[in-house]
Short mmCIF file of C-alpha atoms and ligand atoms in Angstrom, two decimals:
data_model
loop_
_atom_site.label_atom_id
_atom_site.label_comp_id
_atom_site.label_asym_id
_atom_site.label_seq_id
_atom_site.Cartn_x
_atom_site.Cartn_y
_atom_site.Cartn_z
CA UNK A 1206 6.20 33.67 -30.21
CA UNK A 1207 2.64 32.16 -31.66
CA UNK A 1208 1.55 29.68 -30.32
CA UNK A 1209 1.55 27.60 -26.51
CA UNK A 1210 1.47 24.36 -25.53
CA UNK A 1211 -0.78 23.55 -22.76
CA UNK A 1212 -4.01 21.75 -24.72
CA UNK A 1213 -4.70 18.39 -23.13
CA UNK A 1214 -4.37 15.30 -24.90
CA UNK A 1215 -7.66 14.86 -25.91
CA UNK A 1216 -7.08 12.17 -28.68
CA UNK A 1217 -4.34 9.48 -28.79
CA UNK A 1218 -6.14 8.40 -31.36
CA UNK A 1219 -4.32 9.72 -33.86
CA UNK A 1220 -1.72 10.13 -32.06
CA UNK A 1221 -1.75 6.62 -32.08
CA UNK A 1222 -2.01 5.94 -35.50
CA UNK A 1223 1.44 7.71 -36.02
CA UNK A 1224 3.61 5.65 -34.45
CA UNK A 1225 3.96 1.26 -34.44
CA UNK A 1226 0.98 -0.12 -32.08
CA UNK A 1227 3.06 -0.33 -28.34
CA UNK A 1228 4.64 3.27 -29.07
CA UNK A 1229 2.20 4.88 -26.49
CA UNK A 1230 1.80 5.25 -23.56
CA UNK A 1231 -1.33 6.17 -21.95
CA UNK A 1232 -2.87 5.68 -18.26
CA UNK A 1233 -2.16 2.75 -16.32
CA UNK A 1234 1.14 2.49 -18.94
CA UNK A 1235 2.33 5.53 -18.04
CA UNK A 1236 6.10 4.11 -15.61
CA UNK A 1237 5.87 6.73 -12.37
CA UNK A 1238 9.18 6.91 -13.99
CA UNK A 1239 8.45 9.65 -16.78
CA UNK A 1240 6.57 12.11 -14.10
CA UNK A 1241 9.85 13.09 -13.15
CA UNK A 1242 13.85 13.90 -13.12
CA UNK A 1243 15.44 13.67 -9.90
CA UNK A 1244 15.48 17.08 -9.15
CA UNK A 1245 14.91 17.67 -5.84
CA UNK A 1246 12.26 20.95 -5.99
CA UNK A 1247 10.14 20.03 -9.28
CA UNK A 1248 7.21 18.52 -8.64
CA UNK A 1249 6.81 15.17 -10.07
CA UNK A 1250 3.41 15.37 -13.07
CA UNK A 1251 2.07 12.58 -15.10
CA UNK A 1252 1.95 13.19 -18.68
CA UNK A 1253 -1.26 12.75 -20.42
CA UNK A 1254 0.80 10.43 -22.75
CA UNK A 1255 4.48 8.40 -23.44
CA UNK A 1256 5.60 8.07 -27.24
CA UNK A 1257 9.14 6.25 -27.78
CA UNK A 1258 9.96 6.47 -32.04
CA UNK A 1259 12.13 4.57 -33.44
CA UNK A 1260 13.01 7.01 -36.50
CA UNK A 1261 13.04 10.83 -36.72
CA UNK A 1262 10.80 9.98 -39.30
CA UNK A 1263 8.40 9.40 -36.57
CA UNK A 1264 9.60 12.25 -33.78
CA UNK A 1265 8.70 14.69 -37.24
CA UNK A 1266 4.51 13.58 -37.68
CA UNK A 1267 4.57 13.68 -33.75
CA UNK A 1268 5.54 16.91 -34.15
CA UNK A 1269 3.95 17.90 -36.65
CA UNK A 1270 0.54 16.24 -34.78
CA UNK A 1271 1.83 17.98 -31.97
CA UNK A 1272 2.19 21.11 -32.67
CA UNK A 1273 -0.98 21.83 -34.97
CA UNK A 1274 -2.45 20.21 -31.14
CA UNK A 1275 -0.99 22.56 -29.18
CA UNK A 1276 0.77 19.56 -27.18
CA UNK A 1277 3.74 19.90 -25.24
CA UNK A 1278 5.93 18.19 -26.49
CA UNK A 1279 8.71 16.63 -22.89
CA UNK A 1280 12.20 14.71 -24.56
CA UNK A 1281 13.51 11.92 -22.06
CA UNK A 1282 16.84 10.39 -21.89
CA UNK A 1283 16.65 8.33 -18.71
CA UNK A 1284 15.84 11.43 -16.34
CA UNK A 1285 19.06 11.55 -14.44
CA UNK A 1286 18.82 14.92 -14.45
CA UNK A 1287 18.62 17.55 -11.89
CA UNK A 1288 16.81 20.44 -12.53
CA UNK A 1289 13.23 19.28 -13.89
CA UNK A 1290 13.67 19.73 -17.92
CA UNK A 1291 12.70 15.94 -18.80
CA UNK A 1292 9.65 17.27 -16.55
CA UNK A 1293 6.62 16.24 -18.00
CA UNK A 1294 4.02 19.71 -18.02
CA UNK A 1295 0.66 19.18 -17.79
CA UNK A 1296 -1.76 17.80 -19.96
CA UNK A 1297 1.74 17.29 -22.65
CA UNK A 1298 2.91 14.57 -23.69
CA UNK A 1299 6.78 12.37 -23.36
CA UNK A 1300 8.67 11.74 -25.56
CA UNK A 1301 11.58 8.69 -24.49
CA UNK A 1302 14.27 8.37 -26.63
CA UNK A 1303 14.63 4.68 -24.73
CA UNK A 1304 13.82 2.94 -28.08
CA UNK A 1305 16.90 4.51 -30.52
CA UNK A 1306 19.97 3.09 -28.42
CA UNK A 1307 22.46 2.06 -30.89
CA UNK A 1308 25.90 2.65 -31.46
CA UNK A 1309 25.45 3.05 -35.04
CA UNK A 1310 29.43 2.92 -35.12
CA UNK A 1311 32.65 2.86 -33.80
CA UNK A 1312 34.63 4.09 -36.39
CA UNK A 1313 38.41 4.38 -35.03
CA UNK A 1314 40.11 5.79 -37.89
CA UNK A 1315 38.62 8.87 -37.81
CA UNK A 1316 38.41 8.68 -33.71
CA UNK A 1317 34.89 8.84 -34.02
CA UNK A 1318 31.12 7.48 -32.59
CA UNK A 1319 28.39 7.58 -34.01
CA UNK A 1320 25.33 6.93 -31.94
CA UNK A 1321 21.67 7.45 -31.94
CA UNK A 1322 20.58 9.35 -29.12
CA UNK A 1323 18.90 6.65 -25.98
CA UNK A 1324 22.91 4.99 -25.81
CA UNK A 1325 23.71 4.91 -22.46
CA UNK A 1326 27.22 6.34 -20.60
CA UNK A 1327 26.99 3.28 -19.70
CA UNK A 1328 26.67 1.33 -23.37
CA UNK A 1329 28.99 3.34 -24.97
CA UNK A 1330 31.56 3.13 -22.17
CA UNK A 1331 31.43 -1.18 -22.70
CA UNK A 1332 31.43 -0.89 -26.28
CA UNK A 1333 34.30 1.16 -26.17
CA UNK A 1334 36.28 -0.83 -23.88
CA UNK A 1335 37.05 -3.62 -26.81
CA UNK A 1336 38.36 -1.16 -28.59
CA UNK A 1337 40.04 0.58 -26.35
CA UNK A 1338 38.70 3.79 -26.96
CA UNK A 1339 36.81 6.06 -24.32
CA UNK A 1340 34.18 8.93 -24.77
CA UNK A 1341 35.56 11.84 -22.29
CA UNK A 1342 32.56 12.59 -21.03
CA UNK A 1343 31.81 11.42 -17.20
CA UNK A 1344 28.97 12.83 -15.65
CA UNK A 1345 28.44 11.50 -12.60
CA UNK A 1346 26.04 9.04 -13.80
CA UNK A 1347 26.04 6.34 -16.13
CA UNK A 1348 22.55 5.74 -16.93
CA UNK A 1349 22.68 8.80 -18.17
CA UNK A 1350 21.95 9.17 -21.89
CA UNK A 1351 23.86 10.43 -25.25
CA UNK A 1352 20.92 12.79 -25.79
CA UNK A 1353 20.10 13.81 -22.55
CA UNK A 1354 23.80 14.71 -22.58
CA UNK A 1355 23.88 16.87 -25.46
CA UNK A 1356 20.36 18.68 -24.24
CA UNK A 1357 22.75 19.17 -21.13
CA UNK A 1358 25.95 20.11 -22.48
CA UNK A 1359 26.28 18.27 -19.16
CA UNK A 1360 30.71 18.08 -17.46
CA UNK A 1361 31.61 15.79 -15.11
CA UNK A 1362 35.00 15.02 -13.49
CA UNK A 1363 36.46 14.62 -17.26
CA UNK A 1364 36.06 17.99 -17.93
CA UNK A 1365 38.95 19.39 -15.64
CA UNK A 1366 41.38 17.23 -18.87
CA UNK A 1367 39.29 16.64 -21.37
CA UNK A 1368 36.73 19.86 -21.32
CA UNK A 1369 32.09 19.16 -20.93
CA UNK A 1370 29.84 18.28 -23.96
CA UNK A 1371 30.41 20.50 -26.43
CA UNK A 1372 33.71 20.01 -26.71
CA UNK A 1373 33.24 16.80 -26.95
CA UNK A 1374 30.25 16.23 -29.62
CA UNK A 1375 31.33 16.62 -33.60
CA UNK A 1376 28.34 16.40 -34.83
CA UNK A 1377 24.10 15.96 -33.82
CA UNK A 1378 21.13 15.45 -36.18
CA UNK A 1379 17.89 16.70 -34.75
CA UNK A 1380 14.15 16.86 -35.47
CA UNK A 1381 13.19 20.54 -34.86
CA UNK A 1382 10.43 22.35 -33.90
CA UNK A 1383 9.19 22.61 -37.11
CA UNK A 1384 9.52 18.93 -38.14
CA UNK A 1385 12.43 19.01 -40.19
CA UNK A 1386 15.11 17.14 -39.94
CA UNK A 1387 18.53 17.77 -39.73
CA UNK A 1388 22.17 17.72 -39.28
CA UNK A 1389 25.14 19.75 -38.37
CA UNK A 1390 28.43 18.31 -37.65
CA UNK A 1391 29.89 15.40 -39.10
CA UNK A 1392 33.28 13.22 -38.92
CA UNK A 1393 36.24 16.45 -38.04
CA UNK A 1394 38.04 17.60 -35.16
CA UNK A 1395 36.73 21.39 -37.42
CA UNK A 1396 34.48 23.52 -39.75
CA UNK A 1397 34.65 26.40 -40.22
CA UNK A 1398 31.07 26.31 -42.67
CA UNK A 1399 28.30 28.64 -41.18
CA UNK A 1400 27.19 28.82 -38.10
CA UNK A 1401 27.08 26.26 -36.14
CA UNK A 1402 23.80 24.63 -35.30
CA UNK A 1403 25.18 22.15 -33.27
CA UNK A 1404 27.00 23.25 -30.68
CA UNK A 1405 23.32 25.34 -30.54
CA UNK A 1406 21.05 22.40 -30.01
CA UNK A 1407 24.07 21.63 -27.24
CA UNK A 1408 22.34 22.89 -23.73
CA UNK A 1409 19.15 24.17 -25.72
CA UNK A 1410 17.51 21.44 -22.70
CA UNK A 1411 15.14 20.70 -25.82
CA UNK A 1412 13.79 23.48 -25.90
CA UNK A 1413 14.90 23.97 -29.48
CA UNK A 1414 15.19 20.38 -31.03
CA UNK A 1415 15.08 16.41 -30.38
CA UNK A 1416 18.36 15.54 -30.90
CA UNK A 1417 18.44 11.58 -32.91
CA UNK A 1418 22.45 10.54 -33.61
CA UNK A 1419 25.53 11.99 -32.02
CA UNK A 1420 29.09 11.85 -33.77
CA UNK A 1421 31.36 11.71 -30.16
CA UNK A 1422 34.94 11.95 -30.42
CA UNK A 1423 36.81 9.46 -29.21
CA UNK A 1424 40.09 9.33 -27.36
CA UNK A 1425 42.23 5.78 -25.74
CA UNK A 1426 41.33 4.76 -23.15
CA UNK A 1427 44.67 5.64 -20.55
CA UNK A 1428 47.20 2.47 -20.22
CA UNK A 1429 48.49 4.50 -16.14
CA UNK A 1430 46.59 5.82 -14.08
CA UNK A 1431 46.92 6.63 -9.78
CA UNK A 1432 44.19 8.38 -7.59
CA UNK A 1433 45.92 10.98 -5.16
CA UNK A 1434 44.02 12.47 -2.39
CA UNK A 1435 45.01 14.80 -0.39
CA UNK A 1436 43.31 16.74 3.05
CA UNK A 1437 44.44 20.45 4.18
CA UNK A 1438 43.10 22.53 7.03
CA UNK A 1439 40.70 24.39 5.51
CA UNK A 1440 38.78 25.18 1.47
CA UNK A 1441 40.88 27.87 0.82
CA UNK A 1442 44.01 25.89 1.10
CA UNK A 1443 42.58 23.26 -1.44
CA UNK A 1444 40.99 26.44 -4.45
CA UNK A 1445 45.72 27.94 -3.81
CA UNK A 1446 46.27 24.09 -4.06
CA UNK A 1447 43.63 23.14 -7.02
CA UNK A 1448 45.10 26.01 -8.73
CA UNK A 1449 48.47 24.98 -8.45
CA UNK A 1450 48.47 22.15 -9.52
CA UNK A 1451 46.56 23.25 -12.80
CA UNK A 1452 49.47 25.01 -13.29
CA UNK A 1453 52.35 22.74 -13.82
CA UNK A 1454 49.67 19.85 -14.97
CA UNK A 1455 47.39 18.20 -16.48
CA UNK A 1456 45.06 15.92 -13.95
CA UNK A 1457 42.88 14.26 -15.34
CA UNK A 1458 40.51 14.47 -12.31
CA UNK A 1459 40.39 17.78 -9.40
CA UNK A 1460 37.10 16.99 -7.35
CA UNK A 1461 37.48 19.01 -3.06
CA UNK A 1462 35.19 17.65 -0.61
CA UNK A 1463 34.26 18.97 2.87
CA UNK A 1464 34.53 17.76 5.26
CA UNK A 1465 30.96 17.13 5.60
CA UNK A 1466 30.61 15.76 1.70
CA UNK A 1467 33.35 13.53 2.73
CA UNK A 1468 32.61 11.65 6.16
CA UNK A 1469 28.59 12.17 4.35
CA UNK A 1470 29.56 10.28 1.20
CA UNK A 1471 32.02 7.82 3.38
CA UNK A 1472 29.03 7.12 5.54
CA UNK A 1473 26.54 5.86 2.88
CA UNK A 1474 29.00 4.06 1.43
CA UNK A 1475 30.53 2.10 4.15
CA UNK A 1476 34.10 3.25 2.73
CA UNK A 1477 37.40 4.20 5.03
CA UNK A 1478 40.04 5.12 3.57
CA UNK A 1479 42.33 4.67 6.44
CA UNK A 1480 44.17 8.22 6.81
CA UNK A 1481 44.94 8.54 10.30
CA UNK A 1482 42.73 9.94 13.07
CA UNK A 1483 44.86 12.90 14.15
CA UNK A 1484 45.00 14.22 10.30
CA UNK A 1485 41.37 13.47 9.64
CA UNK A 1486 40.08 15.34 12.19
CA UNK A 1487 41.73 18.57 11.52
CA UNK A 1488 41.32 18.38 7.38
CA UNK A 1489 38.72 20.77 6.41
CA UNK A 1490 38.27 19.76 3.38
CA UNK A 1491 39.51 17.04 0.38
CA UNK A 1492 41.43 17.50 -3.08
CA UNK A 1493 40.69 13.79 -5.23
CA UNK A 1494 43.11 13.88 -8.18
CA UNK A 1495 42.76 11.64 -10.66
CA UNK A 1496 46.36 10.96 -13.12
CA UNK A 1497 46.49 9.64 -16.07
CA UNK A 1498 49.77 8.42 -18.08
CA UNK A 1499 50.89 6.15 -21.58
CA UNK A 1500 53.35 4.20 -19.13
CA UNK A 1501 53.50 3.51 -15.67
CA UNK A 1502 57.03 5.45 -16.04
CA UNK A 1503 55.77 8.82 -16.74
CA UNK A 1504 53.20 8.69 -14.17
CA UNK A 1505 55.12 7.73 -11.48
CA UNK A 1506 57.12 10.77 -11.73
CA UNK A 1507 54.18 12.92 -12.15
CA UNK A 1508 52.60 11.78 -8.73
CA UNK A 1509 55.55 12.07 -7.32
CA UNK A 1510 55.91 16.22 -9.02
CA UNK A 1511 51.83 16.20 -7.74
CA UNK A 1512 52.32 15.02 -4.35
CA UNK A 1513 55.20 17.77 -3.84
CA UNK A 1514 53.46 19.81 -5.22
CA UNK A 1515 50.63 19.07 -2.72
CA UNK A 1516 52.98 19.41 -0.52
CA UNK A 1517 54.53 22.33 -0.92
CA UNK A 1518 50.36 24.20 -0.08
CA UNK A 1519 49.64 23.03 2.79
CA UNK A 1520 48.23 19.59 2.77
CA UNK A 1521 48.42 17.52 6.10
CA UNK A 1522 49.61 14.56 3.59
CA UNK A 1523 49.35 13.16 0.19
CA UNK A 1524 48.14 9.85 0.20
CA UNK A 1525 48.54 7.51 -2.73
CA UNK A 1526 45.75 5.62 -3.17
CA UNK A 1527 45.17 1.46 -3.43
CA UNK A 1528 43.28 1.18 -7.11
CA UNK A 1529 40.21 -0.23 -5.19
CA UNK A 1530 39.91 2.19 -3.01
CA UNK A 1531 40.26 4.86 -5.54
CA UNK A 1532 37.26 3.10 -7.13
CA UNK A 1533 35.12 2.79 -4.13
CA UNK A 1534 35.52 6.98 -3.01
CA UNK A 1535 35.10 7.75 -7.11
CA UNK A 1536 32.20 6.10 -7.07
CA UNK A 1537 31.45 7.32 -4.12
CA UNK A 1538 31.49 11.10 -5.04
CA UNK A 1539 30.05 10.82 -8.28
CA UNK A 1540 26.99 9.21 -5.81
CA UNK A 1541 26.93 12.13 -3.58
CA UNK A 1542 24.23 13.22 -4.79
CA UNK A 1543 22.55 10.17 -4.15
CA UNK A 1544 23.82 11.00 -0.07
CA UNK A 1545 22.69 14.43 0.44
CA UNK A 1546 19.11 13.42 -0.42
CA UNK A 1547 18.55 11.02 1.84
CA UNK A 1548 20.65 13.28 3.96
CA UNK A 1549 17.21 15.17 3.42
CA UNK A 1550 18.53 18.29 0.73
CA UNK A 1551 16.06 20.37 0.15
CA UNK A 1552 17.87 21.75 -2.75
CA UNK A 1553 21.70 21.10 -5.11
CA UNK A 1554 22.75 23.97 -7.05
CA UNK A 1555 25.57 23.85 -8.73
CA UNK A 1556 27.23 27.96 -9.41
CA UNK A 1557 30.13 27.79 -11.66
CA UNK A 1558 32.58 30.59 -11.07
CA UNK A 1559 36.17 31.54 -12.55
CA UNK A 1560 37.76 28.57 -10.89
CA UNK A 1561 40.53 31.40 -9.10
CA UNK A 1562 37.05 32.77 -7.22
CA UNK A 1563 36.40 28.97 -6.38
CA UNK A 1564 37.51 30.00 -1.81
CA UNK A 1565 36.03 33.91 -2.70
CA UNK A 1566 33.00 31.63 -3.19
CA UNK A 1567 32.76 29.78 -0.45
CA UNK A 1568 34.13 32.03 1.92
CA UNK A 1569 30.76 34.07 0.62
CA UNK A 1570 28.37 30.61 1.07
CA UNK A 1571 29.23 29.67 4.29
CA UNK A 1572 28.40 33.50 5.32
CA UNK A 1573 24.91 32.67 3.95
CA UNK A 1574 24.98 30.14 5.75
CA UNK A 1575 25.70 30.75 8.35
CA UNK A 1576 23.18 33.85 8.67
CA UNK A 1577 19.92 32.02 7.91
CA UNK A 1578 21.27 29.14 10.90
CA UNK A 1579 21.12 27.32 7.28
CA UNK A 1580 23.82 23.73 6.85
CA UNK A 1581 24.96 23.64 3.33
CA UNK A 1582 27.51 20.63 2.42
CA UNK A 1583 29.97 20.99 -1.00
CA UNK A 1584 32.33 19.73 -3.36
CA UNK A 1585 32.25 19.24 -6.64
CA UNK A 1586 35.20 20.52 -10.57
CA UNK A 1587 36.76 23.02 -8.21
CA UNK A 1588 39.60 22.52 -11.38
CA UNK A 1589 36.80 24.93 -13.14
CA UNK A 1590 35.12 26.22 -10.32
CA UNK A 1591 32.24 24.44 -10.51
CA UNK A 1592 30.50 23.94 -7.04
CA UNK A 1593 27.26 21.00 -6.04
CA UNK A 1594 26.40 22.41 -3.00
CA UNK A 1595 23.73 20.89 -1.49
CA UNK A 1596 21.59 22.90 1.04
CA UNK A 1597 19.47 21.83 4.81
CA UNK A 1598 17.27 23.91 5.60
CA UNK A 1599 13.76 22.57 6.27
CA UNK A 1600 11.99 26.53 5.86
CA UNK A 1601 10.35 26.19 2.37
CA UNK A 1602 10.88 30.11 2.70
CA UNK A 1603 14.37 30.01 4.35
CA UNK A 1604 15.65 27.80 1.35
CA UNK A 1605 14.75 29.51 -0.96
CA UNK A 1606 16.31 33.78 0.49
CA UNK A 1607 19.55 30.91 1.16
CA UNK A 1608 19.48 29.60 -2.59
CA UNK A 1609 18.95 32.69 -4.06
CA UNK A 1610 21.90 34.89 -2.53
CA UNK A 1611 23.72 31.62 -3.29
CA UNK A 1612 22.81 32.55 -6.89
CA UNK A 1613 23.79 36.63 -6.26
CA UNK A 1614 26.93 35.76 -5.14
CA UNK A 1615 27.86 33.57 -7.59
CA UNK A 1616 26.67 36.36 -10.44
CA UNK A 1617 29.01 38.53 -8.47
CA UNK A 1618 32.32 36.59 -8.56
CA UNK A 1619 31.77 36.84 -12.29
CA UNK A 1620 30.14 33.70 -12.54
CA UNK A 1621 27.06 31.60 -13.86
CA UNK A 1622 23.68 29.63 -12.56
CA UNK A 1623 24.87 26.96 -13.77
CA UNK A 1624 27.91 25.00 -14.40
CA UNK A 1625 26.27 21.56 -15.64
CA UNK A 1626 22.57 20.32 -14.59
CA UNK A 1627 21.06 23.09 -16.56
CA UNK A 1628 18.18 25.70 -15.97
CA UNK A 1629 15.67 23.60 -16.81
CA UNK A 1630 12.54 24.38 -14.82
CA UNK A 1631 14.21 24.69 -11.49
CA UNK A 1632 16.81 26.77 -12.32
CA UNK A 1633 14.77 28.88 -14.89
CA UNK A 1634 13.67 32.21 -11.88
CA UNK A 1635 17.33 32.92 -11.30
CA UNK A 1636 18.62 31.88 -14.80
CA UNK A 1637 16.60 35.10 -15.59
CA UNK A 1638 17.14 36.97 -13.44
CA UNK A 1639 21.33 36.29 -13.41
CA UNK A 1640 21.52 36.15 -17.04
CA UNK A 1641 21.47 39.83 -19.48
CA UNK A 1642 18.33 40.77 -21.26
CA UNK A 1643 19.84 41.10 -24.59
CA UNK A 1644 21.26 37.69 -24.00
CA UNK A 1645 17.80 36.28 -23.15
CA UNK A 1646 15.94 37.98 -25.25
CA UNK A 1647 18.33 36.41 -28.37
CA UNK A 1648 17.60 33.74 -26.69
CA UNK A 1649 14.59 33.47 -27.18
CA UNK A 1650 14.68 34.79 -30.74
CA UNK A 1651 15.97 31.68 -31.93
CA UNK A 1652 13.66 29.45 -29.87
CA UNK A 1653 10.79 31.24 -32.22
CA UNK A 1654 13.13 30.10 -34.84
CA UNK A 1655 13.60 26.43 -34.38
CA UNK A 1656 10.32 26.28 -32.44
CA UNK A 1657 7.51 28.13 -33.42
CA UNK A 1658 4.60 26.93 -31.70
CA UNK A 1659 6.12 26.84 -28.70
CA UNK A 1660 6.15 23.05 -27.82
CA UNK A 1661 9.03 21.88 -27.03
CA UNK A 1662 9.81 21.87 -23.30
CA UNK A 1663 8.28 25.24 -22.85
CA UNK A 1664 8.27 26.04 -19.30
CA UNK A 1665 12.25 24.75 -19.73
CA UNK A 1666 14.65 28.08 -20.06
CA UNK A 1667 12.01 30.48 -20.76
CA UNK A 1668 8.03 30.82 -19.15
CA UNK A 1669 6.01 28.54 -21.15
CA UNK A 1670 4.25 31.38 -24.20
CA UNK A 1671 -0.06 31.08 -23.18
CA UNK A 1672 -2.41 31.71 -25.32
CA UNK A 1673 -4.01 35.24 -25.20
C1 LIG B 264 23.93 10.75 -8.94
C2 LIG B 264 24.08 12.39 -9.96
C3 LIG B 264 25.54 12.89 -10.58
C4 LIG B 264 25.46 13.60 -11.65
N1 LIG B 264 26.30 13.78 -12.18
C5 LIG B 264 26.93 14.95 -12.86
C6 LIG B 264 28.03 15.43 -13.06
O1 LIG B 264 29.24 15.35 -12.95
N2 LIG B 264 27.83 15.98 -14.34
C7 LIG B 264 26.08 16.64 -15.34
O2 LIG B 264 26.89 17.20 -15.78
N3 LIG B 264 25.45 16.65 -15.17
C8 LIG B 264 25.38 15.21 -13.68
N4 LIG B 264 24.60 14.63 -13.24
C9 LIG B 264 22.79 15.08 -13.68
C10 LIG B 264 22.98 14.17 -15.68
O3 LIG B 264 23.06 13.38 -14.99
C11 LIG B 264 23.00 14.87 -16.76
O4 LIG B 264 21.74 16.32 -16.80
C12 LIG B 264 22.95 14.33 -18.00
O5 LIG B 264 22.94 14.50 -19.20
C13 LIG B 264 20.93 13.85 -18.46
O6 LIG B 264 21.23 12.59 -18.75
P1 LIG B 264 19.41 12.37 -19.03
O7 LIG B 264 19.32 10.88 -20.30
O8 LIG B 264 19.31 11.56 -18.12
O9 LIG B 264 18.73 13.42 -19.62
P2 LIG B 264 17.27 14.06 -18.73
O10 LIG B 264 17.29 14.12 -17.53
O11 LIG B 264 16.52 12.72 -19.44
O12 LIG B 264 16.73 14.94 -19.63
C14 LIG B 264 17.64 15.17 -19.43
C15 LIG B 264 17.44 17.41 -20.67
O13 LIG B 264 17.56 17.30 -21.25
C16 LIG B 264 15.74 16.68 -22.39
N5 LIG B 264 16.43 15.26 -23.49
C17 LIG B 264 16.54 14.70 -23.14
N6 LIG B 264 16.77 13.77 -24.05
C18 LIG B 264 16.99 14.81 -25.59
C19 LIG B 264 17.04 14.44 -27.17
N7 LIG B 264 17.26 13.48 -26.98
N8 LIG B 264 17.00 15.70 -27.74
C20 LIG B 264 16.76 16.44 -26.76
N9 LIG B 264 16.65 16.62 -25.64
C21 LIG B 264 16.41 15.89 -25.42
C22 LIG B 264 14.71 16.44 -21.03
O14 LIG B 264 13.82 17.36 -21.83
C23 LIG B 264 15.56 17.50 -20.34
O15 LIG B 264 16.33 18.69 -20.75
C24 LIG B 264 23.58 14.00 -11.23
C25 LIG B 264 22.90 13.49 -12.11
C26 LIG B 264 22.71 11.44 -10.59
C27 LIG B 264 21.30 11.61 -10.47
#
C-alpha cells in the first residue's frame, strides 16, 4: 500500500467547494455523536470535518480530494457499531451517509427493495409493512443503516433462519478508494458472472469502498407467530436442546440467555415473565424460541412439537408467552447491550464457534472467568454459535487477559473472533492473531487494489500504513 491517511485537514476551503454549502461541518458544528460508535473500549476522537454527501458523484470527489491530501475518511451510518469501526482517525474526516436515506423502489414482483445506504432498518421496515413484506436481517438496533449493516455483515436474531446480511443483499453500488463508482449484482438471486464484488464489499467495514446503494431481498411477513421460553438447569442442557431443536425445526429466532443475563434484562426493562419462583431459582439458562408460520393451525402444531423436543431435552418447563410479554422480552433481549453497559461491562465479545461447540466454549469461558475472578455474563444467537459475552472486570490488565483468553478459546474450537459485530479497530489485534497469515496477506492485497491510498477507514481490520 502506497500512502497513509494521517495528514490533518489543513484546509477546508477546497473540501467545501466540492459539496453544497451546508454539507461540510467543522469545529463546533461537529456534533458529539460523530466522534464515536457504541464500542465500550475505543476512545472517542473528534474528526477535523464531517461531510454529508448526497450523491455518489460527491463522494467520489471527496475521496479524490482526500487521496490527494492523504486524509483518512471514515464512512459512517448511524454509529451503532460495537467495534470502533466508525470512530474517526485523528486528523481525518467522517463521511456520514445520513442524507442518502431514500427508499428508491419497493419491487414486489422481483421481491426486492432498492435503497440508499443511509436508510435505517426502522424506516425500511415501516415502508415494507405496508406491502406485507420484510427484510429479514434483524440486528438488535433498528436505528442502524443498511450501509452500516452491509459494512459489518450484520446478523441478528433472525440469522438462524434467514442468514446474515450477505445472504440478503443481492446488489451493491459503491465508491471505491480510487473514486471509481462500481455496481455489482442485481435484482436476481443467482449470478455466475465473474468475481462477486458485492460480496467482497459486504463485511469490508468501510475499508474498500463507501456503499451508496443496495438491492435487498424481501420475504413475506409471517402471518402467524408464537414465542416459547424454556428454562434449563444449565447452559449445557440448553445448548444440546438448541441442536436437537434445529435438527427438526426452523425457528425464526433461537436465542439463549444465561441466568444473569435474564435477570439483568428483566430488571433493566422492569419486566416480568411470570415464571414460578421454584423454576426460576433452578434455572441456569433459558432458550427463547420464536416460530413463524403461514396459518394459526400449522403454527399450533409446530409449537406443540417444539415443546415436546424441549421437554425431552430437559427443559424445566416450557412456556408459550402471551404476545405482548413476548414482544417485551425480545425487545429487552435486543437491549441487553445497554443493560450490560449500564452495569459497568468493560468489554463485549461476539465470538462465533460451530454451533455444536457452544457448550464446550461456554464451559471454557466459565473456567477462564473463575480463574481471573471476573464476571462474564452471556446471551446471544445460540442457533448460530454466536455468543455475546459481557466481561465485568475493573482492572484493565486483567480485562485484557481475560478477553484474550476467550478469543483463544474460540479459535481452539474452530471459531472466529467476530460473528457479526466486525473487527473495527477494537478487535484488530485478535483478528490478526487468530487469522492465518496467508489469508490476511491476500486481504491486504485486495485492500491495496480497492484503496491504493489507504485512506478508507485506516486502522480498521489492519494497522494504518504510515508514511516513511
Ligand atoms: C443495542 C445494540 C444491539 C446490536 N445488536 C446487533 C445484532 O444483534 N447483530 C449485529 O450484527 N449487530 C448488532 N449491533 C451492532 C450494530 O447495530 C451493527 O454493527 C450495525 O450494522 C451498524 O450499523 P450503523 O449504521 O450504525 O453503522 P456504523 O456504526 O456507523 O458503522 C459500522 C461500520 O460500517 C462502516 N460503514 C457505515 N456505513 C458505511 C457505508 N455506507 N459504506 C461503507 N462503510 C460503511 C463504518 O465505517 C464502520 O466500520 C448492535 C448494536 C447495538 C447498539
